[in-house]
Amino acid sequence: MKKYIYLLPLVLLSLTLTSCSEDDLDSTSVITVDSYEKNQFDLWLEENFRNPYNIDFKYRYEEIESDYDYYTVPAKIEGSIKMAHLVKYLCIETYNEVVDIDFTRSYFPKMFYLHGVWEYQNNGSIILGTAEGGKKIILAGINFLDGVLDGTYDPSYTIEEGLNHYYIKTIHHEFTHILNQTKDYPKSFRQVTPSSYVSDSQFSEPYRSQYLKRGFITAYAQTNTNEDFAEMVSVYVTHDAAWWKAMMEAADTMWEDDPDQTQTGRVLIEQKLDIVREYMYSVWNIDIDKLRDCVLRRQSNVVTGKVDLMDLTLNGGTVETIK
């Protein structure tokens, strides 16, 4: 069953979408056909995704891989190349570095599929990504990636925050689900805020704005315990210590509308974080603080231009990691 992993309130109501012209891309490079000649990007994907990890990175448009409930368009090839580098450098190779490559080969999702635009909902929100069965991740909004990378798509975010918010956190979130499905997290996590989950009401008030007081790190974490756990991991490893401290200060108060809540939101979130930290280390040998340091260092390398996101050089089958 398909599961939505994150919803973002739609505030850019004036956003307009334009179709790709022939000058923007070669249509045969993004639309699946019965047969096609492999281009340099295909060869690069084989060397960096399929051969070392058995991951199928699909950027050509395939209707069967899309969500029929939404209007979807192909991802531009330039954005697809950049996203492939980001997935490899900010996600796959972080786990190689913090754990080892055998771990990544065994557990990382085996398919990525790219959409050009977000999936727009009638309730004024957009879907950033979805996952199916713990093996396939759809990443949407690829045609907006350049705007996120240069800070013009949503000026309210820094480039690092934009990358995390729109793309990278989604991948770490879904990977956490895969780990949880393989080896379940402790029951004690479910007992921290057992009666506070609100399912599909997480983006309705007062839950939409009061989630920190209620003991949740994001509004979406209020959906259920599984989403709560995945949000705890993915948000923690994609934000620095100063950001986390600010969130804890904002959460350091009581949720007055729930008479059963006897602790501040900060206490509840920190209890969850302790359980998350212990589970990730004892079960998977992942130190989430080291993982965070790795993710943030690599993000800095991307933002400062140390990583060429359009490089399609082949290295003779070797997997190279830039630290």
Short mmCIF file of C-alpha atoms in Angstrom, two decimals:
data_model
loop_
_atom_site.label_atom_id
_atom_site.label_comp_id
_atom_site.label_asym_id
_atom_site.label_seq_id
_atom_site.Cartn_x
_atom_site.Cartn_y
_atom_site.Cartn_z
CA MET A 1 0.00 0.00 0.00
CA LYS A 2 1.24 3.47 -0.82
CA LYS A 3 1.91 5.64 2.20
CA TYR A 4 2.24 9.42 2.16
CA ILE A 5 5.25 10.46 4.13
CA TYR A 6 5.05 14.23 4.37
CA LEU A 7 2.63 17.02 3.60
CA LEU A 8 3.61 20.67 3.22
CA PRO A 9 1.10 23.51 3.50
CA LEU A 10 0.83 25.16 0.10
CA VAL A 11 1.72 28.81 0.50
CA LEU A 12 3.02 29.58 -2.96
CA LEU A 13 -0.43 30.01 -4.45
CA SER A 14 0.90 32.10 -7.31
CA LEU A 15 3.24 29.35 -8.46
CA THR A 16 2.89 28.65 -12.16
CA LEU A 17 4.02 25.53 -13.95
CA THR A 18 5.45 25.56 -17.44
CA SER A 19 5.94 22.67 -19.78
CA CYS A 20 9.37 21.68 -20.99
CA SER A 21 10.31 22.78 -24.47
CA GLU A 22 12.47 20.80 -26.84
CA ASP A 23 15.31 23.16 -25.94
CA ASP A 24 15.09 22.13 -22.28
CA LEU A 25 15.63 18.41 -22.76
CA ASP A 26 15.56 15.56 -25.20
CA SER A 27 12.16 13.90 -24.77
CA THR A 28 13.62 10.44 -25.38
CA SER A 29 15.82 10.94 -22.32
CA VAL A 30 12.89 11.29 -19.94
CA ILE A 31 10.07 9.24 -21.50
CA THR A 32 10.37 5.47 -21.38
CA VAL A 33 10.29 3.88 -24.80
CA ASP A 34 10.55 0.28 -25.91
CA SER A 35 14.21 0.71 -26.74
CA TYR A 36 16.70 3.51 -26.38
CA GLU A 37 20.41 4.03 -26.57
CA LYS A 38 22.00 4.49 -23.16
CA ASN A 39 23.34 7.96 -22.61
CA GLN A 40 26.18 9.07 -20.32
CA PHE A 41 23.79 9.49 -17.39
CA ASP A 42 22.55 5.90 -17.78
CA LEU A 43 26.13 4.64 -17.71
CA TRP A 44 26.88 6.78 -14.65
CA LEU A 45 23.81 5.42 -12.86
CA GLU A 46 24.88 1.86 -13.61
CA GLU A 47 28.31 2.51 -12.13
CA ASN A 48 27.14 4.42 -9.07
CA PHE A 49 23.73 2.90 -8.23
CA ARG A 50 22.95 -0.38 -9.98
CA ASN A 51 26.29 -2.16 -9.86
CA PRO A 52 27.44 -1.33 -6.29
CA TYR A 53 24.01 -1.22 -4.57
CA ASN A 54 21.47 -2.91 -6.88
CA ILE A 55 19.45 0.34 -6.82
CA ASP A 56 17.32 1.24 -9.84
CA PHE A 57 17.31 5.04 -10.19
CA LYS A 58 14.50 5.82 -12.65
CA TYR A 59 14.38 9.28 -14.16
CA ARG A 60 12.58 8.47 -17.41
CA TYR A 61 8.84 8.96 -17.10
CA GLU A 62 6.95 5.69 -16.64
CA GLU A 63 3.21 5.98 -16.11
CA ILE A 64 3.06 2.65 -14.32
CA GLU A 65 5.46 3.93 -11.65
CA SER A 66 3.45 7.13 -11.10
CA ASP A 67 0.57 7.82 -8.77
CA TYR A 68 -2.62 7.80 -10.86
CA ASP A 69 -4.40 10.03 -8.33
CA TYR A 70 -2.35 13.07 -9.37
CA TYR A 71 -1.26 14.91 -12.48
CA THR A 72 2.42 14.17 -12.97
CA VAL A 73 5.05 15.32 -15.46
CA PRO A 74 8.56 14.10 -16.33
CA ALA A 75 11.56 15.31 -14.39
CA LYS A 76 14.03 17.42 -16.36
CA ILE A 77 17.22 15.53 -17.03
CA GLU A 78 19.42 18.25 -15.51
CA GLY A 79 17.49 18.09 -12.24
CA SER A 80 17.56 14.30 -12.35
CA ILE A 81 21.35 14.27 -12.61
CA LYS A 82 21.66 16.65 -9.67
CA MET A 83 19.21 14.65 -7.56
CA ALA A 84 21.08 11.43 -8.29
CA HIS A 85 24.24 13.05 -6.96
CA LEU A 86 22.41 14.32 -3.88
CA VAL A 87 20.90 10.91 -3.09
CA LYS A 88 24.30 9.27 -3.51
CA TYR A 89 26.35 11.86 -1.63
CA LEU A 90 23.99 13.00 1.14
CA CYS A 91 22.20 9.71 1.83
CA ILE A 92 23.80 6.51 0.53
CA GLU A 93 27.38 7.47 1.28
CA THR A 94 26.56 8.86 4.72
CA TYR A 95 25.58 5.35 5.81
CA ASN A 96 28.65 3.91 4.08
CA GLU A 97 30.76 6.29 6.15
CA VAL A 98 28.99 5.93 9.49
CA VAL A 99 28.32 2.16 9.29
CA ASP A 100 29.70 0.39 6.19
CA ILE A 101 28.86 -0.31 2.56
CA ASP A 102 27.52 -3.81 3.27
CA PHE A 103 24.90 -2.29 5.56
CA THR A 104 23.84 0.15 2.84
CA ARG A 105 23.71 -2.57 0.19
CA SER A 106 21.51 -4.72 2.40
CA TYR A 107 18.94 -2.20 3.57
CA PHE A 108 18.78 0.93 1.41
CA PRO A 109 15.68 1.28 -0.85
CA LYS A 110 16.09 -0.49 -4.18
CA MET A 111 14.25 1.99 -6.41
CA PHE A 112 14.00 5.74 -6.77
CA TYR A 113 11.52 7.27 -9.20
CA LEU A 114 11.43 10.99 -10.03
CA HIS A 115 8.48 13.31 -10.71
CA GLY A 116 8.93 16.77 -12.16
CA VAL A 117 6.41 18.59 -9.94
CA TRP A 118 4.80 18.16 -6.54
CA GLU A 119 1.59 16.22 -6.10
CA TYR A 120 -1.03 18.85 -5.34
CA GLN A 121 -3.97 18.07 -3.05
CA ASN A 122 -7.40 19.70 -2.93
CA ASN A 123 -6.94 20.67 0.72
CA GLY A 124 -4.16 23.13 -0.11
CA SER A 125 -1.16 20.91 0.62
CA ILE A 126 1.44 19.19 -1.51
CA ILE A 127 3.03 15.77 -1.28
CA LEU A 128 6.82 15.85 -1.36
CA GLY A 129 7.38 12.13 -1.64
CA THR A 130 5.86 8.71 -1.13
CA ALA A 131 7.10 5.23 -0.39
CA GLU A 132 5.81 1.81 -1.36
CA GLY A 133 6.53 -1.33 0.58
CA GLY A 134 9.79 -0.01 1.98
CA LYS A 135 11.54 -0.61 -1.34
CA LYS A 136 10.53 2.24 -3.65
CA ILE A 137 10.67 5.97 -3.04
CA ILE A 138 9.06 8.56 -5.32
CA LEU A 139 10.72 11.96 -5.11
CA ALA A 140 8.63 14.81 -6.48
CA GLY A 141 9.41 18.42 -7.38
CA ILE A 142 12.62 17.68 -9.26
CA ASN A 143 11.95 20.54 -11.66
CA PHE A 144 12.12 22.95 -8.70
CA LEU A 145 15.50 21.65 -7.50
CA ASP A 146 17.54 24.46 -9.08
CA GLY A 147 15.43 27.01 -7.23
CA VAL A 148 16.02 25.20 -3.94
CA LEU A 149 19.76 24.99 -4.64
CA ASP A 150 20.09 28.70 -5.30
CA GLY A 151 17.66 29.75 -2.56
CA THR A 152 15.07 31.37 -4.83
CA TYR A 153 12.31 28.77 -4.68
CA ASP A 154 11.45 29.46 -1.05
CA PRO A 155 13.51 32.34 0.41
CA SER A 156 12.25 31.53 3.91
CA TYR A 157 14.75 28.65 3.95
CA THR A 158 18.52 28.59 3.70
CA ILE A 159 19.80 26.32 0.94
CA GLU A 160 20.62 23.60 3.48
CA GLU A 161 17.18 23.85 5.08
CA GLY A 162 15.50 23.83 1.68
CA LEU A 163 17.33 20.69 0.57
CA ASN A 164 16.39 18.95 3.80
CA HIS A 165 12.80 20.14 3.87
CA TYR A 166 11.93 19.33 0.28
CA TYR A 167 14.10 16.29 -0.47
CA ILE A 168 16.77 14.86 1.84
CA LYS A 169 14.76 14.45 5.05
CA THR A 170 12.22 12.46 3.05
CA ILE A 171 14.86 9.87 2.16
CA HIS A 172 16.21 9.50 5.71
CA HIS A 173 12.61 9.25 6.95
CA GLU A 174 11.78 6.41 4.60
CA PHE A 175 15.02 4.59 5.28
CA THR A 176 14.14 4.67 8.99
CA HIS A 177 10.84 2.94 8.14
CA ILE A 178 12.76 0.19 6.38
CA LEU A 179 14.98 -0.35 9.41
CA ASN A 180 11.93 -0.39 11.71
CA GLN A 181 10.17 -2.92 9.51
CA THR A 182 13.23 -5.16 9.63
CA LYS A 183 13.77 -4.88 13.39
CA ASP A 184 11.03 -3.11 15.34
CA TYR A 185 11.78 -0.24 17.69
CA PRO A 186 11.09 -0.63 21.45
CA LYS A 187 7.54 -0.61 22.78
CA SER A 188 8.63 2.05 25.25
CA PHE A 189 8.61 4.60 22.41
CA ARG A 190 4.90 3.99 21.86
CA GLN A 191 4.24 4.66 25.54
CA VAL A 192 5.72 8.18 25.68
CA THR A 193 2.69 9.88 24.08
CA PRO A 194 0.29 6.93 23.65
CA SER A 195 -2.97 8.84 23.42
CA SER A 196 -1.75 11.97 21.62
CA TYR A 197 -1.70 10.78 17.99
CA VAL A 198 -4.33 12.42 15.80
CA SER A 199 -4.02 10.55 12.47
CA ASP A 200 -5.13 12.73 9.53
CA SER A 201 -5.87 15.75 11.72
CA GLN A 202 -2.17 16.55 12.19
CA PHE A 203 -2.34 19.58 9.88
CA SER A 204 -5.52 20.98 11.41
CA GLU A 205 -5.47 23.45 14.27
CA PRO A 206 -4.55 23.34 17.06
CA TYR A 207 -2.27 20.40 16.20
CA ARG A 208 -0.67 22.11 13.23
CA SER A 209 0.88 24.86 15.36
CA GLN A 210 1.09 23.27 18.82
CA TYR A 211 2.93 20.03 18.04
CA LEU A 212 6.08 20.93 20.01
CA LYS A 213 4.12 21.52 23.21
CA ARG A 214 2.39 18.19 22.66
CA GLY A 215 5.70 16.30 22.52
CA PHE A 216 6.26 15.97 18.75
CA ILE A 217 9.14 17.29 16.67
CA THR A 218 6.93 18.00 13.62
CA ALA A 219 3.22 18.25 12.93
CA TYR A 220 3.43 15.12 10.77
CA ALA A 221 4.93 13.15 13.67
CA GLN A 222 1.47 13.30 15.31
CA THR A 223 0.08 10.88 12.70
CA ASN A 224 1.05 7.65 14.49
CA THR A 225 3.99 6.09 16.33
CA ASN A 226 5.71 4.85 13.17
CA GLU A 227 5.73 8.30 11.59
CA ASP A 228 6.75 9.81 14.91
CA PHE A 229 9.82 7.58 15.14
CA ALA A 230 10.85 8.20 11.53
CA GLU A 231 10.43 11.96 11.96
CA MET A 232 12.55 11.92 15.11
CA VAL A 233 15.43 10.28 13.24
CA SER A 234 15.19 12.20 9.98
CA VAL A 235 14.72 15.63 11.58
CA TYR A 236 17.53 15.08 14.08
CA VAL A 237 20.16 14.01 11.55
CA THR A 238 19.38 16.81 9.09
CA HIS A 239 19.52 19.75 11.56
CA ASP A 240 22.35 21.14 13.59
CA ALA A 241 22.60 21.41 17.37
CA ALA A 242 21.61 25.10 17.43
CA TRP A 243 18.37 24.36 15.55
CA TRP A 244 17.54 21.46 17.84
CA LYS A 245 18.21 23.59 20.93
CA ALA A 246 15.81 26.25 19.64
CA MET A 247 13.11 23.63 19.09
CA MET A 248 13.57 22.25 22.60
CA GLU A 249 13.27 25.74 24.08
CA ALA A 250 10.04 26.25 22.14
CA ALA A 251 8.77 22.89 23.41
CA ASP A 252 9.61 23.61 27.03
CA THR A 253 6.03 24.27 28.09
CA MET A 254 2.86 22.32 28.85
CA TRP A 255 0.04 21.49 26.45
CA GLU A 256 -2.83 22.85 28.50
CA ASP A 257 -5.63 21.33 26.40
CA ASP A 258 -4.74 17.78 27.43
CA PRO A 259 -5.29 17.14 31.16
CA ASP A 260 -3.53 13.76 30.80
CA GLN A 261 -0.25 15.39 29.74
CA THR A 262 1.91 15.73 32.84
CA GLN A 263 5.22 16.62 31.18
CA THR A 264 6.36 19.48 28.97
CA GLY A 265 6.73 18.84 25.27
CA ARG A 266 10.49 19.09 25.67
CA VAL A 267 10.62 16.30 28.24
CA LEU A 268 8.51 14.05 26.01
CA ILE A 269 10.60 14.72 22.89
CA GLU A 270 13.85 14.14 24.78
CA GLN A 271 12.49 10.85 26.14
CA LYS A 272 11.76 9.80 22.57
CA LEU A 273 15.20 10.90 21.41
CA ASP A 274 16.87 8.77 24.09
CA ILE A 275 14.96 5.71 22.88
CA VAL A 276 15.75 6.51 19.24
CA ARG A 277 19.45 6.97 20.00
CA GLU A 278 19.69 3.68 21.90
CA TYR A 279 17.76 1.71 19.26
CA MET A 280 19.76 3.04 16.31
CA TYR A 281 23.07 2.29 18.01
CA SER A 282 22.34 -1.03 19.72
CA VAL A 283 20.40 -2.55 16.80
CA TRP A 284 22.07 -0.96 13.74
CA ASN A 285 25.39 0.38 15.05
CA ILE A 286 24.37 3.87 13.93
CA ASP A 287 25.45 6.74 16.15
CA ILE A 288 22.87 9.38 15.21
CA ASP A 289 25.17 12.18 16.36
CA LYS A 290 27.93 10.97 14.04
CA LEU A 291 25.34 10.53 11.29
CA ARG A 292 24.18 14.12 11.81
CA ASP A 293 27.75 15.42 11.69
CA CYS A 294 28.31 13.50 8.46
CA VAL A 295 25.11 14.74 6.82
CA LEU A 296 25.74 18.37 7.78
CA ARG A 297 29.39 18.28 6.65
CA ARG A 298 28.39 16.86 3.31
CA GLN A 299 25.59 19.41 2.93
CA SER A 300 28.14 22.14 3.47
CA ASN A 301 30.30 20.64 0.74
CA VAL A 302 27.34 20.72 -1.65
CA VAL A 303 26.35 24.29 -0.83
CA THR A 304 29.93 25.59 -1.10
CA GLY A 305 30.40 23.99 -4.52
CA LYS A 306 32.87 21.28 -3.53
CA VAL A 307 30.67 18.64 -5.17
CA ASP A 308 29.99 18.87 -8.91
CA LEU A 309 26.34 17.83 -9.20
CA MET A 310 26.55 17.53 -13.00
CA ASP A 311 29.68 15.39 -13.19
CA LEU A 312 29.09 12.15 -15.12
CA THR A 313 32.69 10.96 -15.23
CA LEU A 314 33.00 7.18 -15.14
CA ASN A 315 35.62 5.74 -12.79
CA GLY A 316 35.96 2.25 -14.15
CA GLY A 317 33.43 0.71 -11.79
CA THR A 318 34.98 1.93 -8.54
CA VAL A 319 32.85 3.58 -5.89
CA GLU A 320 34.49 6.82 -4.81
CA THR A 321 33.46 8.72 -1.71
CA ILE A 322 34.23 12.41 -1.23
CA LYS A 323 34.29 13.29 2.47
#
